[in-house]
mmCIF file with all atom_site columns, C-alpha atoms in Angstrom:
data_model
loop_
_atom_site.group_PDB
_atom_site.id
_atom_site.type_symbol
_atom_site.label_atom_id
_atom_site.label_alt_id
_atom_site.label_comp_id
_atom_site.label_asym_id
_atom_site.label_entity_id
_atom_site.label_seq_id
_atom_site.pdbx_PDB_ins_code
_atom_site.Cartn_x
_atom_site.Cartn_y
_atom_site.Cartn_z
_atom_site.occupancy
_atom_site.B_iso_or_equiv
_atom_site.pdbx_formal_charge
_atom_site.auth_seq_id
_atom_site.auth_comp_id
_atom_site.auth_asym_id
_atom_site.auth_atom_id
_atom_site.pdbx_PDB_model_num
ATOM 1   C CA . UNK A 1 1   ? 0.124  0.137  0.163   1.00 76.00 ? 1   UNK A CA 1
ATOM 2   C CA . UNK A 1 2   ? 1.383  3.746  -0.983  1.00 79.00 ? 2   UNK A CA 1
ATOM 3   C CA . UNK A 1 3   ? 1.414  5.646  1.978   1.00 77.00 ? 3   UNK A CA 1
ATOM 4   C CA . UNK A 1 4   ? 1.691  10.003 2.876   1.00 77.00 ? 4   UNK A CA 1
ATOM 5   C CA . UNK A 1 5   ? 1.601  9.507  -1.098  1.00 80.00 ? 5   UNK A CA 1
ATOM 6   C CA . UNK A 1 6   ? 2.150  13.235 -2.458  1.00 80.00 ? 6   UNK A CA 1
ATOM 7   C CA . UNK A 1 7   ? 3.387  14.887 1.626   1.00 84.00 ? 7   UNK A CA 1
ATOM 8   C CA . UNK A 1 8   ? 5.618  11.639 2.194   1.00 83.00 ? 8   UNK A CA 1
ATOM 9   C CA . UNK A 1 9   ? 7.726  14.264 5.957   1.00 85.00 ? 9   UNK A CA 1
ATOM 10  C CA . UNK A 1 10  ? 11.270 12.968 3.078   1.00 82.00 ? 10  UNK A CA 1
ATOM 11  C CA . UNK A 1 11  ? 9.979  14.557 0.117   1.00 86.00 ? 11  UNK A CA 1
ATOM 12  C CA . UNK A 1 12  ? 11.386 17.957 0.944   1.00 88.00 ? 12  UNK A CA 1
ATOM 13  C CA . UNK A 1 13  ? 15.007 16.718 1.756   1.00 86.00 ? 13  UNK A CA 1
ATOM 14  C CA . UNK A 1 14  ? 14.672 14.318 -1.554  1.00 83.00 ? 14  UNK A CA 1
ATOM 15  C CA . UNK A 1 15  ? 13.592 17.934 -4.376  1.00 87.00 ? 15  UNK A CA 1
ATOM 16  C CA . UNK A 1 16  ? 16.412 19.357 -2.360  1.00 89.00 ? 16  UNK A CA 1
ATOM 17  C CA . UNK A 1 17  ? 18.743 16.964 -3.539  1.00 84.00 ? 17  UNK A CA 1
ATOM 18  C CA . UNK A 1 18  ? 17.729 16.777 -6.485  1.00 82.00 ? 18  UNK A CA 1
ATOM 19  C CA . UNK A 1 19  ? 18.442 20.636 -7.103  1.00 88.00 ? 19  UNK A CA 1
ATOM 20  C CA . UNK A 1 20  ? 21.448 20.208 -6.034  1.00 88.00 ? 20  UNK A CA 1
ATOM 21  C CA . UNK A 1 21  ? 23.161 17.123 -8.436  1.00 80.00 ? 21  UNK A CA 1
ATOM 22  C CA . UNK A 1 22  ? 20.588 18.346 -11.257 1.00 82.00 ? 22  UNK A CA 1
ATOM 23  C CA . UNK A 1 23  ? 20.297 22.191 -10.772 1.00 88.00 ? 23  UNK A CA 1
ATOM 24  C CA . UNK A 1 24  ? 17.108 22.550 -11.485 1.00 85.00 ? 24  UNK A CA 1
ATOM 25  C CA . UNK A 1 25  ? 13.878 22.821 -9.380  1.00 87.00 ? 25  UNK A CA 1
ATOM 26  C CA . UNK A 1 26  ? 11.702 19.430 -9.767  1.00 82.00 ? 26  UNK A CA 1
ATOM 27  C CA . UNK A 1 27  ? 8.026  19.406 -9.125  1.00 86.00 ? 27  UNK A CA 1
ATOM 28  C CA . UNK A 1 28  ? 7.385  15.508 -8.728  1.00 87.00 ? 28  UNK A CA 1
ATOM 29  C CA . UNK A 1 29  ? 5.135  13.448 -7.107  1.00 88.00 ? 29  UNK A CA 1
ATOM 30  C CA . UNK A 1 30  ? 7.223  10.891 -4.388  1.00 86.00 ? 30  UNK A CA 1
ATOM 31  C CA . UNK A 1 31  ? 4.397  7.961  -3.192  1.00 87.00 ? 31  UNK A CA 1
ATOM 32  C CA . UNK A 1 32  ? 6.823  5.041  -0.599  1.00 85.00 ? 32  UNK A CA 1
ATOM 33  C CA . UNK A 1 33  ? 4.696  2.110  -0.771  1.00 86.00 ? 33  UNK A CA 1
ATOM 34  C CA . UNK A 1 34  ? 4.555  -0.804 1.876   1.00 80.00 ? 34  UNK A CA 1
ATOM 35  C CA . UNK A 1 35  ? 4.335  -4.260 1.920   1.00 82.00 ? 35  UNK A CA 1
ATOM 36  C CA . UNK A 1 36  ? 4.543  -8.303 3.187   1.00 82.00 ? 36  UNK A CA 1
ATOM 37  C CA . UNK A 1 37  ? 7.903  -7.744 3.561   1.00 80.00 ? 37  UNK A CA 1
ATOM 38  C CA . UNK A 1 38  ? 9.871  -7.909 6.860   1.00 80.00 ? 38  UNK A CA 1
ATOM 39  C CA . UNK A 1 39  ? 12.240 -5.094 5.629   1.00 84.00 ? 39  UNK A CA 1
ATOM 40  C CA . UNK A 1 40  ? 12.009 -2.823 2.667   1.00 85.00 ? 40  UNK A CA 1
ATOM 41  C CA . UNK A 1 41  ? 10.811 0.225  1.051   1.00 86.00 ? 41  UNK A CA 1
ATOM 42  C CA . UNK A 1 42  ? 9.612  0.694  -2.457  1.00 89.00 ? 42  UNK A CA 1
ATOM 43  C CA . UNK A 1 43  ? 8.510  4.197  -3.462  1.00 90.00 ? 43  UNK A CA 1
ATOM 44  C CA . UNK A 1 44  ? 8.014  5.528  -6.740  1.00 92.00 ? 44  UNK A CA 1
ATOM 45  C CA . UNK A 1 45  ? 8.944  9.755  -7.680  1.00 91.00 ? 45  UNK A CA 1
ATOM 46  C CA . UNK A 1 46  ? 6.458  10.113 -10.809 1.00 92.00 ? 46  UNK A CA 1
ATOM 47  C CA . UNK A 1 47  ? 7.781  13.864 -12.711 1.00 91.00 ? 47  UNK A CA 1
ATOM 48  C CA . UNK A 1 48  ? 5.897  15.399 -16.166 1.00 90.00 ? 48  UNK A CA 1
ATOM 49  C CA . UNK A 1 49  ? 9.322  16.415 -19.212 1.00 89.00 ? 49  UNK A CA 1
ATOM 50  C CA . UNK A 1 50  ? 9.500  18.998 -20.634 1.00 88.00 ? 50  UNK A CA 1
ATOM 51  C CA . UNK A 1 51  ? 10.957 17.489 -23.174 1.00 91.00 ? 51  UNK A CA 1
ATOM 52  C CA . UNK A 1 52  ? 9.880  13.540 -25.064 1.00 94.00 ? 52  UNK A CA 1
ATOM 53  C CA . UNK A 1 53  ? 11.750 11.166 -22.592 1.00 94.00 ? 53  UNK A CA 1
ATOM 54  C CA . UNK A 1 54  ? 11.547 7.277  -23.980 1.00 95.00 ? 54  UNK A CA 1
ATOM 55  C CA . UNK A 1 55  ? 13.108 4.914  -21.292 1.00 96.00 ? 55  UNK A CA 1
ATOM 56  C CA . UNK A 1 56  ? 16.004 3.957  -22.228 1.00 96.00 ? 56  UNK A CA 1
ATOM 57  C CA . UNK A 1 57  ? 17.115 7.830  -22.448 1.00 95.00 ? 57  UNK A CA 1
ATOM 58  C CA . UNK A 1 58  ? 15.740 7.181  -19.279 1.00 95.00 ? 58  UNK A CA 1
ATOM 59  C CA . UNK A 1 59  ? 17.928 4.138  -17.859 1.00 97.00 ? 59  UNK A CA 1
ATOM 60  C CA . UNK A 1 60  ? 20.539 5.746  -19.789 1.00 97.00 ? 60  UNK A CA 1
ATOM 61  C CA . UNK A 1 61  ? 21.350 9.036  -17.489 1.00 94.00 ? 61  UNK A CA 1
ATOM 62  C CA . UNK A 1 62  ? 20.566 7.515  -14.444 1.00 95.00 ? 62  UNK A CA 1
ATOM 63  C CA . UNK A 1 63  ? 22.881 4.527  -15.022 1.00 97.00 ? 63  UNK A CA 1
ATOM 64  C CA . UNK A 1 64  ? 25.800 7.112  -16.420 1.00 96.00 ? 64  UNK A CA 1
ATOM 65  C CA . UNK A 1 65  ? 24.716 9.099  -12.820 1.00 92.00 ? 65  UNK A CA 1
ATOM 66  C CA . UNK A 1 66  ? 25.385 6.513  -11.011 1.00 94.00 ? 66  UNK A CA 1
ATOM 67  C CA . UNK A 1 67  ? 27.952 4.755  -13.102 1.00 96.00 ? 67  UNK A CA 1
ATOM 68  C CA . UNK A 1 68  ? 30.867 5.243  -9.867  1.00 94.00 ? 68  UNK A CA 1
ATOM 69  C CA . UNK A 1 69  ? 27.841 4.296  -7.105  1.00 92.00 ? 69  UNK A CA 1
ATOM 70  C CA . UNK A 1 70  ? 28.726 0.943  -6.469  1.00 92.00 ? 70  UNK A CA 1
ATOM 71  C CA . UNK A 1 71  ? 25.350 0.560  -3.890  1.00 91.00 ? 71  UNK A CA 1
ATOM 72  C CA . UNK A 1 72  ? 23.468 1.825  -6.344  1.00 95.00 ? 72  UNK A CA 1
ATOM 73  C CA . UNK A 1 73  ? 21.883 -0.716 -9.519  1.00 97.00 ? 73  UNK A CA 1
ATOM 74  C CA . UNK A 1 74  ? 20.227 0.759  -12.526 1.00 98.00 ? 74  UNK A CA 1
ATOM 75  C CA . UNK A 1 75  ? 18.611 -2.563 -13.686 1.00 97.00 ? 75  UNK A CA 1
ATOM 76  C CA . UNK A 1 76  ? 15.411 -2.685 -16.887 1.00 97.00 ? 76  UNK A CA 1
ATOM 77  C CA . UNK A 1 77  ? 12.556 -4.710 -14.475 1.00 95.00 ? 77  UNK A CA 1
ATOM 78  C CA . UNK A 1 78  ? 10.617 -2.536 -12.223 1.00 94.00 ? 78  UNK A CA 1
ATOM 79  C CA . UNK A 1 79  ? 12.478 -3.232 -8.757  1.00 95.00 ? 79  UNK A CA 1
ATOM 80  C CA . UNK A 1 80  ? 11.894 -5.803 -5.970  1.00 93.00 ? 80  UNK A CA 1
ATOM 81  C CA . UNK A 1 81  ? 12.884 -5.197 -2.015  1.00 92.00 ? 81  UNK A CA 1
ATOM 82  C CA . UNK A 1 82  ? 13.510 -8.628 -1.449  1.00 92.00 ? 82  UNK A CA 1
ATOM 83  C CA . UNK A 1 83  ? 16.915 -8.312 -4.076  1.00 93.00 ? 83  UNK A CA 1
ATOM 84  C CA . UNK A 1 84  ? 18.224 -5.594 -1.410  1.00 92.00 ? 84  UNK A CA 1
ATOM 85  C CA . UNK A 1 85  ? 17.555 -6.836 1.295   1.00 89.00 ? 85  UNK A CA 1
ATOM 86  C CA . UNK A 1 86  ? 19.738 -7.338 4.748   1.00 87.00 ? 86  UNK A CA 1
ATOM 87  C CA . UNK A 1 87  ? 22.702 -5.232 2.655   1.00 88.00 ? 87  UNK A CA 1
ATOM 88  C CA . UNK A 1 88  ? 23.706 -1.949 1.939   1.00 86.00 ? 88  UNK A CA 1
ATOM 89  C CA . UNK A 1 89  ? 22.387 -1.852 -2.420  1.00 92.00 ? 89  UNK A CA 1
ATOM 90  C CA . UNK A 1 90  ? 19.472 0.723  -3.981  1.00 94.00 ? 90  UNK A CA 1
ATOM 91  C CA . UNK A 1 91  ? 18.357 -0.396 -6.996  1.00 96.00 ? 91  UNK A CA 1
ATOM 92  C CA . UNK A 1 92  ? 16.618 1.921  -9.129  1.00 96.00 ? 92  UNK A CA 1
ATOM 93  C CA . UNK A 1 93  ? 14.319 1.592  -12.346 1.00 97.00 ? 93  UNK A CA 1
ATOM 94  C CA . UNK A 1 94  ? 12.341 4.021  -14.492 1.00 97.00 ? 94  UNK A CA 1
ATOM 95  C CA . UNK A 1 95  ? 10.448 3.896  -16.918 1.00 96.00 ? 95  UNK A CA 1
ATOM 96  C CA . UNK A 1 96  ? 9.121  6.700  -19.528 1.00 96.00 ? 96  UNK A CA 1
ATOM 97  C CA . UNK A 1 97  ? 6.374  7.751  -22.068 1.00 94.00 ? 97  UNK A CA 1
ATOM 98  C CA . UNK A 1 98  ? 6.885  11.071 -23.674 1.00 88.00 ? 98  UNK A CA 1
ATOM 99  C CA . UNK A 1 99  ? 7.109  13.583 -21.629 1.00 88.00 ? 99  UNK A CA 1
ATOM 100 C CA . UNK A 1 100 ? 5.852  11.287 -18.560 1.00 93.00 ? 100 UNK A CA 1
ATOM 101 C CA . UNK A 1 101 ? 8.936  9.503  -16.457 1.00 94.00 ? 101 UNK A CA 1
ATOM 102 C CA . UNK A 1 102 ? 8.637  7.052  -13.435 1.00 94.00 ? 102 UNK A CA 1
ATOM 103 C CA . UNK A 1 103 ? 11.313 6.467  -10.975 1.00 95.00 ? 103 UNK A CA 1
ATOM 104 C CA . UNK A 1 104 ? 11.338 2.885  -9.035  1.00 95.00 ? 104 UNK A CA 1
ATOM 105 C CA . UNK A 1 105 ? 13.438 2.323  -6.028  1.00 94.00 ? 105 UNK A CA 1
ATOM 106 C CA . UNK A 1 106 ? 13.769 0.364  -3.456  1.00 93.00 ? 106 UNK A CA 1
ATOM 107 C CA . UNK A 1 107 ? 16.451 -0.360 -0.187  1.00 90.00 ? 107 UNK A CA 1
ATOM 108 C CA . UNK A 1 108 ? 16.332 -1.701 2.441   1.00 87.00 ? 108 UNK A CA 1
ATOM 109 C CA . UNK A 1 109 ? 15.674 1.295  5.242   1.00 77.00 ? 109 UNK A CA 1
ATOM 110 C CA . UNK A 1 110 ? 16.471 -0.900 8.819   1.00 77.00 ? 110 UNK A CA 1
ATOM 111 C CA . UNK A 1 111 ? 20.505 -1.065 7.316   1.00 67.00 ? 111 UNK A CA 1
ATOM 112 C CA . UNK A 1 112 ? 20.257 2.712  5.801   1.00 57.00 ? 112 UNK A CA 1
ATOM 113 C CA . UNK A 1 113 ? 20.248 4.342  9.229   1.00 61.00 ? 113 UNK A CA 1
ATOM 114 C CA . UNK A 1 114 ? 23.743 5.678  10.335  1.00 62.00 ? 114 UNK A CA 1
ATOM 115 C CA . UNK A 1 115 ? 25.400 3.473  10.486  1.00 64.00 ? 115 UNK A CA 1
ATOM 116 C CA . UNK A 1 116 ? 23.900 2.570  6.965   1.00 64.00 ? 116 UNK A CA 1
ATOM 117 C CA . UNK A 1 117 ? 24.169 5.574  5.452   1.00 66.00 ? 117 UNK A CA 1
ATOM 118 C CA . UNK A 1 118 ? 27.924 6.246  6.902   1.00 68.00 ? 118 UNK A CA 1
ATOM 119 C CA . UNK A 1 119 ? 28.946 3.328  5.186   1.00 68.00 ? 119 UNK A CA 1
ATOM 120 C CA . UNK A 1 120 ? 27.555 4.240  1.367   1.00 64.00 ? 120 UNK A CA 1
ATOM 121 C CA . UNK A 1 121 ? 28.837 8.089  2.179   1.00 65.00 ? 121 UNK A CA 1
ATOM 122 C CA . UNK A 1 122 ? 32.165 6.710  3.222   1.00 68.00 ? 122 UNK A CA 1
ATOM 123 C CA . UNK A 1 123 ? 32.235 4.470  -0.349  1.00 67.00 ? 123 UNK A CA 1
ATOM 124 C CA . UNK A 1 124 ? 30.963 7.798  -3.334  1.00 63.00 ? 124 UNK A CA 1
#
């Protein structure tokens, strides 16, 4: 199920990180999902595009951006929480249908506490 759709407490910091990375103030929909899994979280971020883009171009841009991030994997298929459970990995995928893009991400949020975050930042 989704929770705090469009009003999640982490949306402002995600917007700030997106702006810092891209230089663009993005308008997006942030929808976290919870399910019947012991640990982990799935999120979908959706946004309107200024110009038409297809899925392969979005995936290529994600792969290029995260090329030097050892704990982030960009996949062709929608990511699944069970693929990252008990790991420090984040799996991303995306789809686009012209002027709309949806980026999906899964992480084991129990590993993403202060210690897990510190290890990930050290590996940047």
